[in-house]
Amino acid sequence: MPRPRAIAHLDLDCFYVQVEQRRLNLGQPPWTARDSPPAAVQQWDGLIAVNYAARAHGVKRGMRAAEASHLCPGIVLVHVETISEGAEEMMGNAADRAAPDRRTQKACLRRYRQASDEVLAVVQRSAARCEMASIDEAYIDLTDEATQLLGGSTDLSSIAATSACPSGTSLDLAADSHLLAAAHLVQQLRDEIFKETGFTVSAGIAETKLVAKLGSACHKPNRQTIVPNSGVLSFMASVQIKDLRGLGGKLGQKLLGALRLEPEAPSAELQKALTGGLSGWFHFRSFNVFLVNSHSGMLRHVAACCSRRLVRTSDPPGRLPLSIAYVEAETATKSELER
């Protein structure tokens, strides 16, 4: 029988805003504190990241900048960096600048990728197997490290006090010892990330990637959650289908449409509807525990560039030089980081 895994999902809290608050000296870390200056990052006219101080005023991701300013007059809105042809000017340093023109400029997220690489460097020093899921998320497999830690004189009860559990679940010190040991390592890692970068990280610890990811969202910001194996079924019963890995996009919409299920329905309804090979496919996509695949930050950067269509046939003639300038700027930045 294979030994149980210990998987952690790391999620940087409102990451883009943390990056901008550090860069512009907006308050002191932790920037996810409720008394931090309210701030948000916008791209064109919409907000793409909102800190917790601004959320307390009703500001939400996806909201228009004008509406956010109306709800929270003191909010600091920072536009993402933009690049124009020739990479002569990078914008987005202050809220009082004129809004960039999306017809002549292109959004550039390299500032956040550079900060992401800072965090990745800390994680890679501490975990043998690390998989970047996005610019602000990572999975780490701590099975070996947790097993080694359990070989010593580790006080599991004190470790349990540093982590939360989902509502309705509880830890068993014996059955969940590998998860507790992993939680101890994750707490150390989160402390190290904060010490070196000032960024706070939420985390979920479980036996699978799916459950770890869902767990990391339970007690945000800046906390970690252990989902005990005995509580997985009850925990998953409260999860909506739209939150399941692999079902948030167009594929999920088609699948749910065919099964006549609503995205807000509990995941148990999906389990009832799936049969045969489709059920096996979903299990592989969402529950498989053996897919923490180590790869370099370079692959993540390449994927990020290749996943976006830089120019369309319908774009005006000046768009192609702008896209070339964007790729040049991204490549130059990555080369500097790897020296």
XYZ file of N, CA and C in Angstrom, residues 3-205:
609
model
N 2.397 4.853 0.674
C 2.275 5.734 1.832
C 1.472 6.979 1.457
N 0.771 7.562 2.402
C -0.017 8.764 2.108
C 0.895 9.941 1.769
N 0.439 10.773 0.871
C 1.209 11.927 0.456
C 0.938 13.119 1.375
N 1.814 14.093 1.312
C 1.631 15.365 2.025
C 1.896 16.474 1.016
N 0.819 17.056 0.517
C 0.893 18.077 -0.533
C 0.463 19.425 0.042
N 1.188 20.467 -0.297
C 0.813 21.814 0.133
C 0.568 22.698 -1.080
N -0.430 23.534 -0.978
C -0.707 24.548 -2.000
C -0.426 25.911 -1.382
N 0.478 26.660 -1.995
C 0.834 27.995 -1.526
C 0.142 29.030 -2.402
N -0.495 29.997 -1.787
C -1.238 31.017 -2.514
C -0.867 32.389 -1.956
N -0.158 33.177 -2.751
C 0.229 34.524 -2.335
C -1.012 35.416 -2.266
N -1.218 36.041 -1.136
C -2.436 36.823 -0.901
C -2.424 38.117 -1.716
N -3.540 38.367 -2.460
C -3.675 39.573 -3.299
C -2.297 40.040 -3.786
N -1.649 39.163 -4.520
C -0.226 39.281 -4.802
C 0.155 40.572 -5.519
N -0.562 40.918 -6.571
C -0.193 42.112 -7.330
C -0.203 43.353 -6.449
N -1.177 43.423 -5.532
C -1.245 44.592 -4.653
C -0.083 44.585 -3.663
N 0.264 43.420 -3.142
C 1.419 43.345 -2.250
C 2.682 43.841 -2.948
N 2.844 43.442 -4.206
C 4.027 43.867 -4.965
C 4.057 45.390 -5.089
N 2.910 45.976 -5.412
C 2.855 47.427 -5.596
C 3.001 48.166 -4.268
N 2.450 47.647 -3.194
C 2.601 48.305 -1.903
C 4.053 48.285 -1.439
N 4.746 47.199 -1.708
C 6.165 47.153 -1.366
C 6.955 48.140 -2.210
N 6.666 48.176 -3.506
C 7.406 49.042 -4.421
C 7.173 50.515 -4.113
N 5.941 50.880 -3.765
C 5.581 52.281 -3.558
C 5.568 52.686 -2.087
N 6.013 51.766 -1.209
C 6.045 52.043 0.230
C 4.679 52.475 0.770
N 3.652 51.744 0.376
C 2.301 52.011 0.853
C 2.049 51.174 2.102
N 2.304 51.741 3.263
C 2.126 51.005 4.497
C 3.315 50.096 4.782
N 3.177 49.306 5.824
C 4.219 48.394 6.262
C 3.722 46.950 6.184
N 4.623 46.012 5.940
C 4.188 44.603 5.943
C 3.762 44.190 7.362
N 2.798 43.295 7.461
C 2.130 42.611 6.346
C 1.101 43.510 5.658
N 1.177 43.572 4.343
C 0.289 44.432 3.568
C -1.128 43.863 3.454
N -1.313 42.649 3.934
C -2.655 42.062 3.930
C -3.424 42.386 5.200
N -2.820 43.158 6.104
C -3.495 43.533 7.341
C -4.674 44.455 7.038
N -5.690 44.379 7.876
C -6.900 45.181 7.665
C -6.629 46.674 7.819
N -5.587 47.057 8.585
C -5.285 48.469 8.771
C -4.276 48.992 7.756
N -3.963 48.171 6.750
C -3.081 48.619 5.670
C -3.832 49.623 4.798
N -3.137 50.559 4.131
C -3.836 51.501 3.247
C -4.602 50.747 2.163
N -5.861 51.100 1.922
C -6.628 50.411 0.859
C -5.991 50.660 -0.500
N -5.808 49.594 -1.256
C -5.139 49.709 -2.555
C -5.641 48.630 -3.486
N -5.485 48.890 -4.778
C -5.884 47.919 -5.803
C -5.022 48.132 -7.036
N -4.903 47.094 -7.833
C -4.184 47.172 -9.101
C -5.207 47.104 -10.219
N -5.082 48.028 -11.168
C -6.013 48.041 -12.285
C -5.292 47.784 -13.597
N -6.010 47.201 -14.534
C -5.543 47.055 -15.914
C -6.611 47.657 -16.796
N -6.254 48.722 -17.477
C -7.182 49.563 -18.214
C -8.216 50.116 -17.219
N -9.489 49.810 -17.353
C -10.469 50.425 -16.457
C -10.979 49.468 -15.384
N -10.457 48.243 -15.360
C -10.950 47.256 -14.408
C -9.910 46.884 -13.370
N -10.370 46.501 -12.183
C -9.470 46.081 -11.108
C -9.161 44.594 -11.244
N -7.885 44.249 -11.160
C -7.488 42.849 -11.270
C -6.971 42.288 -9.943
N -6.767 43.147 -8.957
C -6.355 42.696 -7.622
C -6.748 43.766 -6.615
N -7.251 43.332 -5.460
C -7.735 44.252 -4.426
C -7.227 43.760 -3.073
N -6.657 44.661 -2.266
C -6.193 44.211 -0.957
C -7.358 44.144 0.034
N -7.088 43.571 1.199
C -8.165 43.282 2.146
C -8.713 44.549 2.789
N -7.876 45.572 2.929
C -8.364 46.835 3.475
C -9.402 47.459 2.546
N -9.188 47.355 1.245
C -10.152 47.894 0.274
C -11.394 47.018 0.198
N -11.229 45.719 0.342
C -12.389 44.825 0.306
C -13.360 45.128 1.436
N -12.840 45.611 2.563
C -13.699 45.956 3.694
C -14.648 47.098 3.352
N -14.322 47.876 2.317
C -15.177 48.974 1.863
C -16.102 48.544 0.716
N -16.096 47.257 0.368
C -16.956 46.768 -0.699
C -16.318 46.739 -2.066
N -15.021 47.064 -2.146
C -14.326 47.036 -3.436
C -14.024 45.583 -3.800
N -14.290 45.219 -5.068
C -14.112 43.841 -5.504
C -13.292 43.761 -6.788
N -12.683 42.622 -6.990
C -11.964 42.349 -8.226
C -12.942 42.367 -9.398
N -12.539 42.999 -10.515
C -13.397 43.109 -11.678
C -14.211 44.384 -11.705
N -14.215 45.104 -10.597
C -14.977 46.352 -10.505
C -14.307 47.446 -11.329
N -15.074 48.409 -11.821
C -14.529 49.556 -12.530
C -13.783 50.460 -11.545
N -12.734 51.109 -12.024
C -11.919 51.954 -11.162
C -12.732 53.093 -10.550
N -13.618 53.709 -11.342
C -14.422 54.826 -10.852
C -15.339 54.379 -9.718
N -15.933 53.202 -9.854
C -16.820 52.692 -8.806
C -16.040 52.417 -7.531
N -14.815 51.872 -7.672
C -13.980 51.595 -6.507
C -13.635 52.889 -5.769
N -13.306 53.939 -6.512
C -12.980 55.229 -5.903
C -14.187 55.832 -5.199
N -15.369 55.579 -5.730
C -16.592 56.077 -5.100
C -16.858 55.356 -3.780
N -16.669 54.033 -3.766
C -16.899 53.258 -2.556
C -15.842 53.523 -1.499
N -14.622 53.751 -1.950
C -13.496 53.930 -1.022
C -12.667 55.128 -1.502
N -13.042 56.339 -1.123
C -12.370 57.540 -1.633
C -10.861 57.571 -1.392
N -10.384 56.904 -0.366
C -8.952 56.929 -0.071
C -8.145 55.840 -0.745
N -8.766 55.052 -1.608
C -8.069 53.925 -2.217
C -6.972 54.395 -3.171
N -5.853 53.691 -3.157
C -4.756 53.954 -4.091
C -4.874 52.962 -5.239
N -5.076 53.474 -6.449
C -5.196 52.630 -7.633
C -3.905 52.723 -8.434
N -3.295 51.591 -8.664
C -2.040 51.533 -9.409
C -2.271 50.749 -10.695
N -1.980 51.361 -11.823
C -2.140 50.663 -13.089
C -0.948 49.738 -13.320
N -1.212 48.584 -13.908
C -0.114 47.684 -14.248
C 0.842 48.400 -15.200
N 2.058 47.953 -15.196
C 3.063 48.494 -16.092
C 2.594 48.317 -17.539
N 2.831 49.309 -18.363
C 2.512 49.178 -19.785
C 3.747 49.501 -20.602
N 3.773 48.971 -21.808
C 4.924 49.162 -22.679
C 4.448 49.693 -24.024
N 5.213 50.637 -24.562
C 4.904 51.185 -25.880
C 5.990 50.747 -26.849
N 5.823 51.051 -28.109
C 6.764 50.619 -29.135
C 8.175 51.086 -28.799
N 9.127 50.151 -28.880
C 10.510 50.475 -28.581
C 10.850 50.380 -27.113
N 9.824 50.074 -26.283
C 10.026 49.939 -24.839
C 10.659 51.188 -24.248
N 10.290 52.359 -24.812
C 10.906 53.593 -24.362
C 10.325 54.080 -23.043
N 9.099 53.713 -22.742
C 8.462 54.234 -21.534
C 7.649 53.143 -20.862
N 7.902 52.963 -19.579
C 7.131 52.026 -18.786
C 6.278 52.842 -17.825
N 4.981 52.574 -17.810
C 4.067 53.388 -17.020
C 3.430 52.578 -15.908
N 2.630 53.296 -15.093
C 1.886 52.615 -14.046
C 2.435 52.858 -12.666
N 3.188 53.930 -12.450
C 3.812 54.185 -11.160
C 2.914 54.937 -10.193
N 1.937 55.661 -10.686
C 1.121 56.462 -9.787
C -0.292 56.570 -10.325
N -1.216 56.849 -9.406
C -2.625 56.893 -9.791
C -2.984 58.186 -10.506
N -2.133 59.217 -10.396
C -2.505 60.506 -10.977
C -2.083 60.636 -12.437
N -1.482 59.609 -13.009
C -1.141 59.664 -14.421
C -2.379 59.412 -15.275
N -2.317 59.906 -16.498
C -3.409 59.618 -17.421
C -3.459 58.121 -17.681
N -4.676 57.591 -17.815
C -4.830 56.161 -18.055
C -4.161 55.776 -19.362
N -3.392 54.691 -19.380
C -2.743 54.253 -20.615
C -3.767 53.941 -21.701
N -3.377 54.143 -22.926
C -4.235 53.880 -24.080
C -3.956 52.459 -24.566
N -4.951 51.587 -24.463
C -4.737 50.182 -24.821
C -4.547 49.991 -26.327
N -4.848 51.018 -27.121
C -4.629 50.922 -28.562
C -3.163 51.100 -28.921
N -2.410 51.797 -28.087
C -1.007 52.084 -28.398
C -0.042 51.488 -27.382
N -0.562 50.859 -26.327
C 0.295 50.285 -25.300
C -0.180 48.884 -24.955
N 0.704 48.137 -24.328
C 0.401 46.751 -23.969
C 0.728 46.536 -22.500
N -0.163 45.852 -21.796
C 0.087 45.545 -20.390
C 1.276 44.603 -20.266
N 2.115 44.868 -19.291
C 3.327 44.065 -19.075
C 3.373 43.664 -17.604
N 3.369 42.380 -17.333
C 3.312 41.880 -15.965
C 4.668 41.461 -15.428
N 5.741 41.926 -16.046
C 7.070 41.433 -15.640
C 7.409 41.807 -14.203
N 6.868 42.925 -13.714
C 7.130 43.334 -12.327
C 6.658 42.251 -11.360
N 5.527 41.634 -11.658
C 4.979 40.606 -10.781
C 5.697 39.278 -10.990
N 6.172 39.033 -12.202
C 6.940 37.813 -12.434
C 8.280 37.874 -11.705
N 8.884 39.047 -11.665
C 10.139 39.196 -10.934
C 9.926 38.926 -9.446
N 8.841 39.462 -8.896
C 8.527 39.217 -7.487
C 8.200 37.745 -7.258
N 7.505 37.133 -8.213
C 7.189 35.711 -8.126
C 8.458 34.868 -8.097
N 9.452 35.272 -8.875
C 10.720 34.549 -8.889
C 11.446 34.661 -7.547
N 11.279 35.777 -6.845
C 11.857 35.917 -5.511
C 11.285 34.849 -4.581
N 9.968 34.702 -4.636
C 9.298 33.712 -3.787
C 9.698 32.303 -4.202
N 9.746 32.051 -5.502
C 10.105 30.726 -6.002
C 11.496 30.322 -5.533
N 12.422 31.271 -5.488
C 13.780 30.969 -5.036
C 13.781 30.479 -3.590
N 12.948 31.081 -2.744
C 12.847 30.658 -1.351
C 12.234 29.258 -1.273
N 11.186 29.026 -2.047
C 10.500 27.732 -2.020
C 11.433 26.617 -2.488
N 12.179 26.873 -3.547
C 13.047 25.836 -4.107
C 14.187 25.469 -3.166
N 14.553 26.361 -2.288
C 15.583 26.028 -1.295
C 15.040 25.094 -0.221
N 13.727 25.108 -0.040
C 13.117 24.395 1.081
C 12.390 23.119 0.689
N 12.000 22.984 -0.564
C 11.217 21.823 -0.994
C 11.826 21.197 -2.234
N 11.925 19.868 -2.218
C 12.541 19.174 -3.351
C 11.661 19.217 -4.590
N 10.349 19.088 -4.394
C 9.425 19.047 -5.523
C 8.479 20.233 -5.449
N 8.629 21.141 -6.406
C 7.821 22.357 -6.435
C 7.279 22.560 -7.838
N 5.992 22.816 -7.952
C 5.344 23.061 -9.238
C 4.631 24.400 -9.195
N 5.071 25.340 -10.019
C 4.385 26.623 -10.112
C 3.093 26.431 -10.893
N 1.966 26.732 -10.251
C 0.667 26.602 -10.914
C 0.290 27.875 -11.639
N 0.775 29.012 -11.155
C 0.536 30.309 -11.782
C 1.551 31.282 -11.204
N 1.413 32.549 -11.548
C 2.365 33.541 -11.072
C 2.325 33.695 -9.557
N 1.206 33.333 -8.916
C 1.084 33.513 -7.473
C 0.672 32.242 -6.733
N 0.831 31.083 -7.355
C 0.466 29.816 -6.725
C 1.519 28.758 -7.004
N 1.697 27.862 -6.039
C 2.626 26.751 -6.225
C 2.162 25.552 -5.407
N 2.450 24.361 -5.924
C 2.254 23.123 -5.179
C 3.619 22.598 -4.768
N 3.708 22.068 -3.557
C 4.943 21.413 -3.142
C 4.592 20.058 -2.526
N 5.399 19.072 -2.860
C 5.240 17.725 -2.317
C 6.238 17.585 -1.173
N 5.723 17.491 0.048
C 6.566 17.438 1.242
C 6.549 16.059 1.885
N 6.177 15.046 1.115
C 6.050 13.700 1.674
C 7.356 13.217 2.292
N 8.448 13.319 1.550
C 9.738 12.835 2.070
C 10.205 13.654 3.265
N 10.065 14.968 3.152
C 10.510 15.837 4.232
C 9.695 15.617 5.507
N 8.384 15.400 5.333
C 7.523 15.153 6.493
C 7.872 13.822 7.153
N 8.143 12.803 6.348
C 8.529 11.496 6.882
C 9.814 11.602 7.687
N 10.759 12.360 7.164
C 12.029 12.548 7.868
C 11.815 13.288 9.187
N 10.956 14.289 9.177
C 10.684 15.050 10.393
C 10.034 14.176 11.456
N 9.156 13.270 11.027
C 8.480 12.390 11.984
C 9.439 11.398 12.627
N 10.602 11.203 12.016
C 11.599 10.298 12.585
C 12.270 10.875 13.812
N 12.100 12.166 14.057
C 12.688 12.815 15.221
C 11.676 12.983 16.332
N 12.038 13.799 17.310
C 11.141 14.035 18.456
C 10.332 15.300 18.195
N 9.300 15.162 17.371
C 8.474 16.302 16.985
C 7.180 16.331 17.804
N 6.869 17.483 18.373
C 5.657 17.654 19.166
C 4.502 17.996 18.232
N 3.720 16.983 17.852
C 2.634 17.186 16.899
C 1.517 18.055 17.459
N 1.285 17.995 18.742
C 0.204 18.787 19.324
C 0.484 20.278 19.209
N 1.740 20.673 19.357
C 2.072 22.090 19.230
C 1.971 22.537 17.774
N 2.274 21.634 16.838
C 2.139 21.953 15.420
C 0.674 22.174 15.071
N -0.205 21.341 15.632
C -1.632 21.448 15.336
C -2.181 22.816 15.719
N -1.587 23.443 16.718
C -2.081 24.740 17.184
C -1.781 25.863 16.195
N -0.853 25.645 15.256
C -0.474 26.702 14.312
C -1.323 26.685 13.047
N -2.148 25.662 12.864
C -2.946 25.532 11.647
C -4.418 25.381 11.986
N -5.252 25.773 11.041
C -6.702 25.624 11.198
C -7.177 24.420 10.393
N -8.407 24.012 10.630
C -9.059 22.954 9.851
C -10.374 23.506 9.306
N -10.865 22.952 8.200
C -12.179 23.374 7.714
C -13.251 23.099 8.748
N -14.314 23.872 8.713
C -15.420 23.694 9.645
C -15.968 22.274 9.561
N -16.181 21.673 10.710
C -16.752 20.332 10.742
C -15.736 19.212 10.652
N -14.455 19.535 10.605
C -13.412 18.502 10.551
C -12.474 18.681 11.736
N -11.757 17.620 12.070
C -10.806 17.683 13.178
C -9.626 16.766 12.893
N -8.504 17.087 13.504
C -7.277 16.332 13.283
C -7.171 15.154 14.243
N -6.577 14.089 13.735
C -6.207 12.936 14.539
C -4.676 12.903 14.552
N -4.076 13.076 15.715
C -2.618 13.210 15.793
C -1.885 12.009 15.199
N -2.489 10.837 15.268
C -1.835 9.642 14.732
C -2.076 9.516 13.227
N -3.350 9.547 12.820
C -3.683 9.332 11.408
C -3.207 10.477 10.522
N -3.141 11.678 11.068
C -2.760 12.845 10.275
C -1.362 13.343 10.601
N -0.526 12.484 11.148
C 0.813 12.903 11.561
C 1.634 13.429 10.387
N 1.471 12.811 9.197
C 2.250 13.263 8.032
C 1.814 14.656 7.590
N 0.512 14.953 7.734
C 0.020 16.281 7.371
C 0.459 17.317 8.400
N 0.497 16.933 9.658
C 0.961 17.843 10.700
C 2.437 18.179 10.514
N 3.222 17.166 10.188
C 4.643 17.410 9.942
C 4.830 18.334 8.743
N 4.045 18.109 7.695
C 4.116 18.984 6.519
C 3.700 20.401 6.883
N 2.690 20.529 7.739
C 2.223 21.853 8.155
C 3.327 22.607 8.894
N 4.096 21.891 9.692
C 5.225 22.516 10.388
C 6.234 23.066 9.384
N 6.518 22.302 8.348
C 7.456 22.736 7.316
C 6.892 23.918 6.519
N 5.591 23.880 6.253
C 4.956 24.975 5.514
C 4.991 26.263 6.328
N 4.757 26.160 7.629
C 4.825 27.358 8.475
C 6.220 27.970 8.437
N 7.237 27.128 8.496
C 8.611 27.619 8.400
C 8.865 28.296 7.062
N 8.330 27.702 5.999
C 8.512 28.253 4.657
C 7.800 29.591 4.522
N 6.585 29.688 5.017
C 5.845 30.947 4.949
C 6.555 32.039 5.741
N 7.112 31.674 6.898
C 7.870 32.648 7.692
C 9.098 33.136 6.923
N 9.752 32.219 6.225
C 10.953 32.582 5.467
C 10.605 33.487 4.290
N 9.505 33.185 3.605
C 9.064 34.029 2.490
C 8.765 35.443 2.990
N 8.079 35.539 4.121
C 7.756 36.858 4.672
C 9.022 37.608 5.077
N 9.962 36.897 5.670
C 11.212 37.522 6.109
C 11.998 38.085 4.933
N 12.043 37.345 3.834
C 12.871 37.753 2.698
C 12.171 38.698 1.732
N 10.853 38.620 1.630
C 10.149 39.424 0.621
C 9.110 40.385 1.207
N 8.633 40.108 2.411
C 7.550 40.902 2.977
C 6.175 40.426 2.567
N 6.094 39.402 1.711
C 4.810 38.917 1.204
C 4.223 37.864 2.143
N 2.902 37.916 2.318
C 2.220 36.876 3.083
C 1.667 35.819 2.134
N 1.591 34.602 2.649
C 1.147 33.451 1.858
C 0.124 32.663 2.662
N -0.960 32.299 2.028
C -1.900 31.350 2.620
C -1.568 29.962 2.079
N -1.916 28.929 2.836
C -1.542 27.582 2.404
C -2.599 26.567 2.806
N -2.674 25.511 2.020
C -3.516 24.368 2.329
C -2.662 23.114 2.317
N -2.884 22.229 3.273
C -2.114 20.981 3.363
C -3.091 19.818 3.359
